[in-house]
Short mmCIF file of C-alpha atoms and ligand atoms in Angstrom, two decimals:
data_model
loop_
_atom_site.label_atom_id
_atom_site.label_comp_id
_atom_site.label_asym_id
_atom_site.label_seq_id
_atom_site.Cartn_x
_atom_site.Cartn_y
_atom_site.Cartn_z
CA UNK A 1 4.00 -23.41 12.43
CA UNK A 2 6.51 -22.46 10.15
CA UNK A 3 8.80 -19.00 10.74
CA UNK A 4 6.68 -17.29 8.52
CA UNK A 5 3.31 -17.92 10.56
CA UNK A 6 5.35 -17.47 13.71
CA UNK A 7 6.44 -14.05 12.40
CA UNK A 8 3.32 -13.37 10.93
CA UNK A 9 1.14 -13.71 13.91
CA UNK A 10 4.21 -11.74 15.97
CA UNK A 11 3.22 -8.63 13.54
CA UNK A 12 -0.57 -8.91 14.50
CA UNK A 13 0.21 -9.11 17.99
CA UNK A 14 2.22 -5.99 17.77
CA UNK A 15 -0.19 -4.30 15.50
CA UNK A 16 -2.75 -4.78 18.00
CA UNK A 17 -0.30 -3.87 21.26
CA UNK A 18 0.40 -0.58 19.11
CA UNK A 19 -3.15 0.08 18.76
CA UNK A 20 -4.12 -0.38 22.09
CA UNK A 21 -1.45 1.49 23.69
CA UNK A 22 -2.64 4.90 21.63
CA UNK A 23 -6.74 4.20 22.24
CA UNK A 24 -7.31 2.93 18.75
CA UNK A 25 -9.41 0.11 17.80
CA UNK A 26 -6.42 -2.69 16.19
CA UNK A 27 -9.60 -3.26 13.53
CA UNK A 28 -8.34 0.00 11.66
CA UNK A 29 -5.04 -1.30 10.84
CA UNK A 30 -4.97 -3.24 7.65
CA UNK A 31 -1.89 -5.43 7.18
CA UNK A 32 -0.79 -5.47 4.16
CA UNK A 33 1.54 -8.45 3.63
CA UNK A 34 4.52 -7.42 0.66
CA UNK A 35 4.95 -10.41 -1.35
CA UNK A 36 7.59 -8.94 -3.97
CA UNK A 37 10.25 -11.25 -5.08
CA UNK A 38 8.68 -14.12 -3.18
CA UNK A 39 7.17 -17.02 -5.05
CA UNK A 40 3.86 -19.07 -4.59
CA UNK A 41 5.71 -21.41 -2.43
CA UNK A 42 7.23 -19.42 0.00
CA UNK A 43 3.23 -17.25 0.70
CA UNK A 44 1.29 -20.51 1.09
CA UNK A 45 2.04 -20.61 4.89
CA UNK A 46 0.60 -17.24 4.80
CA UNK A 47 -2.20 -17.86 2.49
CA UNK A 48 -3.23 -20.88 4.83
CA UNK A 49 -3.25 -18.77 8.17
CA UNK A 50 -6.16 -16.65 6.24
CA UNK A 51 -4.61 -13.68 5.05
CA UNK A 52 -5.85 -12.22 1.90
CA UNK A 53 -4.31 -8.81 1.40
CA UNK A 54 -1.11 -8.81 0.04
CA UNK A 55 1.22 -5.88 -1.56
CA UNK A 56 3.33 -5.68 -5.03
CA UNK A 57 5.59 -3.28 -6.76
CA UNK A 58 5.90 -4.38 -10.32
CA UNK A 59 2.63 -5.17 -11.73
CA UNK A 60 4.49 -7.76 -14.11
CA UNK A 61 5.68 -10.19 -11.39
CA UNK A 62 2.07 -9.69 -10.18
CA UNK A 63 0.34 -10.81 -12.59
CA UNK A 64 2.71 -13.64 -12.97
CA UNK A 65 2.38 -14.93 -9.71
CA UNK A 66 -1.31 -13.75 -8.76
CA UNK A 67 -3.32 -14.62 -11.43
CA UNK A 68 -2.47 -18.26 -10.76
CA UNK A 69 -2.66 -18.26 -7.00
CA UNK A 70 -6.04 -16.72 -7.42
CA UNK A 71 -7.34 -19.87 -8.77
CA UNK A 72 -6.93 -21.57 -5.75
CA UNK A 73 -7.31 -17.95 -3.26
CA UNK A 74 -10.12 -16.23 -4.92
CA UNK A 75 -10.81 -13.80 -2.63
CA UNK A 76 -7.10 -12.19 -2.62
CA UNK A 77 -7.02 -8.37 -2.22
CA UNK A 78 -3.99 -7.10 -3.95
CA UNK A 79 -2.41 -3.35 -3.20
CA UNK A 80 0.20 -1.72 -5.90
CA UNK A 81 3.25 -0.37 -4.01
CA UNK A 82 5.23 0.33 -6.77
CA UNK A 83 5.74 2.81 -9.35
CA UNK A 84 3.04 2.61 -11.95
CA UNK A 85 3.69 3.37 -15.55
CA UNK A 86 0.63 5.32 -17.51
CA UNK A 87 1.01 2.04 -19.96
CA UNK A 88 0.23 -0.23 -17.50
CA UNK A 89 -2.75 1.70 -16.24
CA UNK A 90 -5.41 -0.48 -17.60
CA UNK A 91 -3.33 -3.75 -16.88
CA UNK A 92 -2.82 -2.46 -12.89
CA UNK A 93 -6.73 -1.76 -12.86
CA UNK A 94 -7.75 -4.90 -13.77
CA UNK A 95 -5.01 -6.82 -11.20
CA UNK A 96 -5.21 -4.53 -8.45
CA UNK A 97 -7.47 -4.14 -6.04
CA UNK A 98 -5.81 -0.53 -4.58
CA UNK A 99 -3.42 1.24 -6.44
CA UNK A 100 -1.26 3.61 -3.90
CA UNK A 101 1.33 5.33 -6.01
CA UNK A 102 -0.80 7.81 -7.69
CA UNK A 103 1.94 10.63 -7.50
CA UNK A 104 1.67 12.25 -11.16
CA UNK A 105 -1.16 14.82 -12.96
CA UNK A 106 -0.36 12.33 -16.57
CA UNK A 107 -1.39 9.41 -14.10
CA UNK A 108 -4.48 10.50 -12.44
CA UNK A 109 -6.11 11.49 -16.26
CA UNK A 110 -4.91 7.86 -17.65
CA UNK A 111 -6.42 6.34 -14.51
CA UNK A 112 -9.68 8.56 -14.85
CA UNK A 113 -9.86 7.51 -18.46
CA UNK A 114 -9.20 3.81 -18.08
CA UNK A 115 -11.51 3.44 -14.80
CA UNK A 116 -14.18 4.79 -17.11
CA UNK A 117 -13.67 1.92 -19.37
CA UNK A 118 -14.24 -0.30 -16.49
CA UNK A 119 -16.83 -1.67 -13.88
CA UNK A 120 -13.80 -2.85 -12.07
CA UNK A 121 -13.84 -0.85 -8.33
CA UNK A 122 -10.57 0.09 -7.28
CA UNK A 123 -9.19 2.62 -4.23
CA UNK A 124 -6.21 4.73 -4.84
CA UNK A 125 -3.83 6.32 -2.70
CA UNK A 126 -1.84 9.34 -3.60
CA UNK A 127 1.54 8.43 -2.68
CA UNK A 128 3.31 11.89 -0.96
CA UNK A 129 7.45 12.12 -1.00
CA UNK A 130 7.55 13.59 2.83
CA UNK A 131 11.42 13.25 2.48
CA UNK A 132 11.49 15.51 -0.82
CA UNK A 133 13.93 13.19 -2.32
CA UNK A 134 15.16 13.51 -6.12
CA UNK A 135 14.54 9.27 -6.63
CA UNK A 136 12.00 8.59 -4.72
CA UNK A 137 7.98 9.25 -6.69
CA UNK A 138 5.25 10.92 -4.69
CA UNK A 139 4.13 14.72 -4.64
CA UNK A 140 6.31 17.07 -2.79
CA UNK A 141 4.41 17.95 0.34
CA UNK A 142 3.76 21.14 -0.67
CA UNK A 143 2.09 20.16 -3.42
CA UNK A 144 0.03 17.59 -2.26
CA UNK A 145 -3.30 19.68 -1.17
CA UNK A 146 -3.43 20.93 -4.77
CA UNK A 147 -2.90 17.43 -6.17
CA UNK A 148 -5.14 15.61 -3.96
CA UNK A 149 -8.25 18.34 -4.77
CA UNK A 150 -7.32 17.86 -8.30
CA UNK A 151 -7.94 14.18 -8.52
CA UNK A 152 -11.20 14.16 -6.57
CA UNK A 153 -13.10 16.97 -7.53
CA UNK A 154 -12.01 17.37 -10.92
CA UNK A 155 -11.21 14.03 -12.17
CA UNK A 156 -13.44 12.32 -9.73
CA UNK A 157 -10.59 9.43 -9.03
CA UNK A 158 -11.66 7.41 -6.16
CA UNK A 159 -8.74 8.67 -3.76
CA UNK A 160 -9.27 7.53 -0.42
CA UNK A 161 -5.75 8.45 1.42
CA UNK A 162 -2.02 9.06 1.38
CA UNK A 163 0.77 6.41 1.11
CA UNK A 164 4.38 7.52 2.23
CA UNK A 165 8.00 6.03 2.41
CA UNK A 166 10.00 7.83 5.08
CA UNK A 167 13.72 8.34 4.01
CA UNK A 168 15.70 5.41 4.71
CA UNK A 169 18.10 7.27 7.43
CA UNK A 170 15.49 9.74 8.84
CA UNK A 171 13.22 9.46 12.10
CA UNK A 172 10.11 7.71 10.32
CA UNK A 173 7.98 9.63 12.97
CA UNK A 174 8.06 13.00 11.74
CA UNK A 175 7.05 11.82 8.36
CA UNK A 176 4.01 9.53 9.69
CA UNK A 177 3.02 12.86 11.41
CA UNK A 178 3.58 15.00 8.34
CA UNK A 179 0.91 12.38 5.90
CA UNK A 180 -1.42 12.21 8.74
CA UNK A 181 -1.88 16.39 9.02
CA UNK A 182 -2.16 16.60 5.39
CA UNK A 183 -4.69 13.66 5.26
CA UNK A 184 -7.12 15.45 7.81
CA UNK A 185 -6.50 18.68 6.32
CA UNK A 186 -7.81 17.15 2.94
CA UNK A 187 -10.66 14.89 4.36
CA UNK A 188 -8.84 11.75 3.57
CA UNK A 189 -9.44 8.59 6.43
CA UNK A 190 -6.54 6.22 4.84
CA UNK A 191 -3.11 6.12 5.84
CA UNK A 192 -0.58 3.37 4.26
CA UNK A 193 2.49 4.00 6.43
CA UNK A 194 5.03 1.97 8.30
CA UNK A 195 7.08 -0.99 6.90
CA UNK A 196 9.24 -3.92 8.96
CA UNK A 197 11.31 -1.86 10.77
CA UNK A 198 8.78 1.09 11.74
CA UNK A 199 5.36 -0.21 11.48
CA UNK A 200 4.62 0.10 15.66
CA UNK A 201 5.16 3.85 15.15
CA UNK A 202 3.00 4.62 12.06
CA UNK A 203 0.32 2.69 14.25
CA UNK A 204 1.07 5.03 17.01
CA UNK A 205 0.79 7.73 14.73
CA UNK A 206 -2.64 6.82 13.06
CA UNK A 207 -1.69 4.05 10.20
CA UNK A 208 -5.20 2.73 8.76
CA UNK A 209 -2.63 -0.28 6.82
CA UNK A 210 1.10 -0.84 7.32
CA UNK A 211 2.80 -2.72 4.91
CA UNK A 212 5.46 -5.27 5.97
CA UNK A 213 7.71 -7.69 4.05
CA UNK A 214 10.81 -8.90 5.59
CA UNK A 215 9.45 -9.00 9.33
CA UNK A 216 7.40 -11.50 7.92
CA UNK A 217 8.58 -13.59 4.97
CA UNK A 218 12.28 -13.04 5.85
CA UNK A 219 14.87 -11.14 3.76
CA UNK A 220 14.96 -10.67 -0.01
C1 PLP B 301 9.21 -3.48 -0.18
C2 PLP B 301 8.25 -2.49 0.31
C3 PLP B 301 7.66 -2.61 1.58
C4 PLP B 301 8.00 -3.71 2.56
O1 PLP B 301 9.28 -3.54 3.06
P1 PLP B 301 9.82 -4.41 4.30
O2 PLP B 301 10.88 -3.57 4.89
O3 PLP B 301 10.32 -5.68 3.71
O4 PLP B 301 8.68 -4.63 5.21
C5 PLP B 301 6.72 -1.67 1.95
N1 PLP B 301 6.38 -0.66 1.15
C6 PLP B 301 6.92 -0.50 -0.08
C7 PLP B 301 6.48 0.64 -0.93
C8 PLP B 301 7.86 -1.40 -0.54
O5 PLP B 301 8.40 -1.24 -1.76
#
């Protein structure tokens, strides 16, 4: 095995530990594996273990990479994690699989246009800025109720949860909790929370997919 795998399989057991220790079924959790800045070479190991879901921020560098390695991986499930520009729209649809950073109005009617254009079946996540940070994208909290209700009943979008990413120096627990009450509030089963270094709590704290990099593939 290589460190990777090793690391790799140390996440699932964890994943599953985490699930079992709060009653939930470790089926729910999806593990989305962040590939960003890592080339072909370096996700083979990972590829070859059977993993097919993998996550990417720049939908550039994903098409570079992916569209290749699908050749040879066909059934590859890829999540956008990353700020998506309404030019790209069409471009992400067609690459992604699930988009999670829906987190603007001029967004969600570009998306609702372009997936009209398409047979191409995508999920989307609304991506929610729990920390209210000025850099960060998302909806405020506050806002999100409107925002989600906006996408799916007016514009139809096929929404099917909330992404989040805590603040870097804040308890990541209060903002797991925070996307989970507005996701039940709003009807919404899907929760993409919890990264490297806090994934066991978002499972704790009802994560349907955590998405984890550097625990795995090793530092960028
Ligand atoms: C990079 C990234 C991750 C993975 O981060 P790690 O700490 O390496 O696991 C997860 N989510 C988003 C949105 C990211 O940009």
């Amino acid at each position: 095995m290589t460190i990777s795998q090793t690391n790799y399989q140390a996440v699932i057991e964890n994943i599953k530990k985490s699930a079992l220790e709060t009653g939930r079924n470790p089926k729910e959790i999806n593990l989305v594996v962040v590939s960003k800045t890592f080339k072909r070479q370096a996700l083979e190991p990972i590829l070859k273990l059977g993993h097919r879901t993998f996550g990417e921020n720049k939908v550039q560098e994903a098409e570079q990479k992916w569209l290749e390695l699908k050749k040879d991986y066909p059934e590859v499930k890829l999540h956008l994690i990353g700020t998506l520009q309404t030019n790209k729209a069409a471009l992400a649809i067609s690459l992604f699989d699930v988009i999670e950073t829906l987190d603007r109005p001029k967004l969600a009617v570009k998306l609702a246009d372009e997936l009209k254009k398409t047979n191409k079946e995508i999920a989307l996540m609304i991506q929610v800025n729990t920390g209210e940070e000025q850099q960060k994208a998302g909806v405020l909290p506050q806002e999100a109720d409107d925002f989600i209700q906006y996408c799916i009943q007016e514009l139809k979008l096929p929404v099917k949860g909330l992404m989040c990413i805590p603040p870097f120096e804040d308890e990541p627990s209060l903002h797991f909790a925070l996307l989970n009450k507005i996701a039940q509030r709003n009807g919404l089963k899907a929760l993409s929370m919890g990264m490297s270094g806090d994934y066991q709590t978002a499972v704790k704290l009802g994560a349907t997919e955590v998405r984890i990099g550097s625990a795995i593939l090793g530092g960028r």
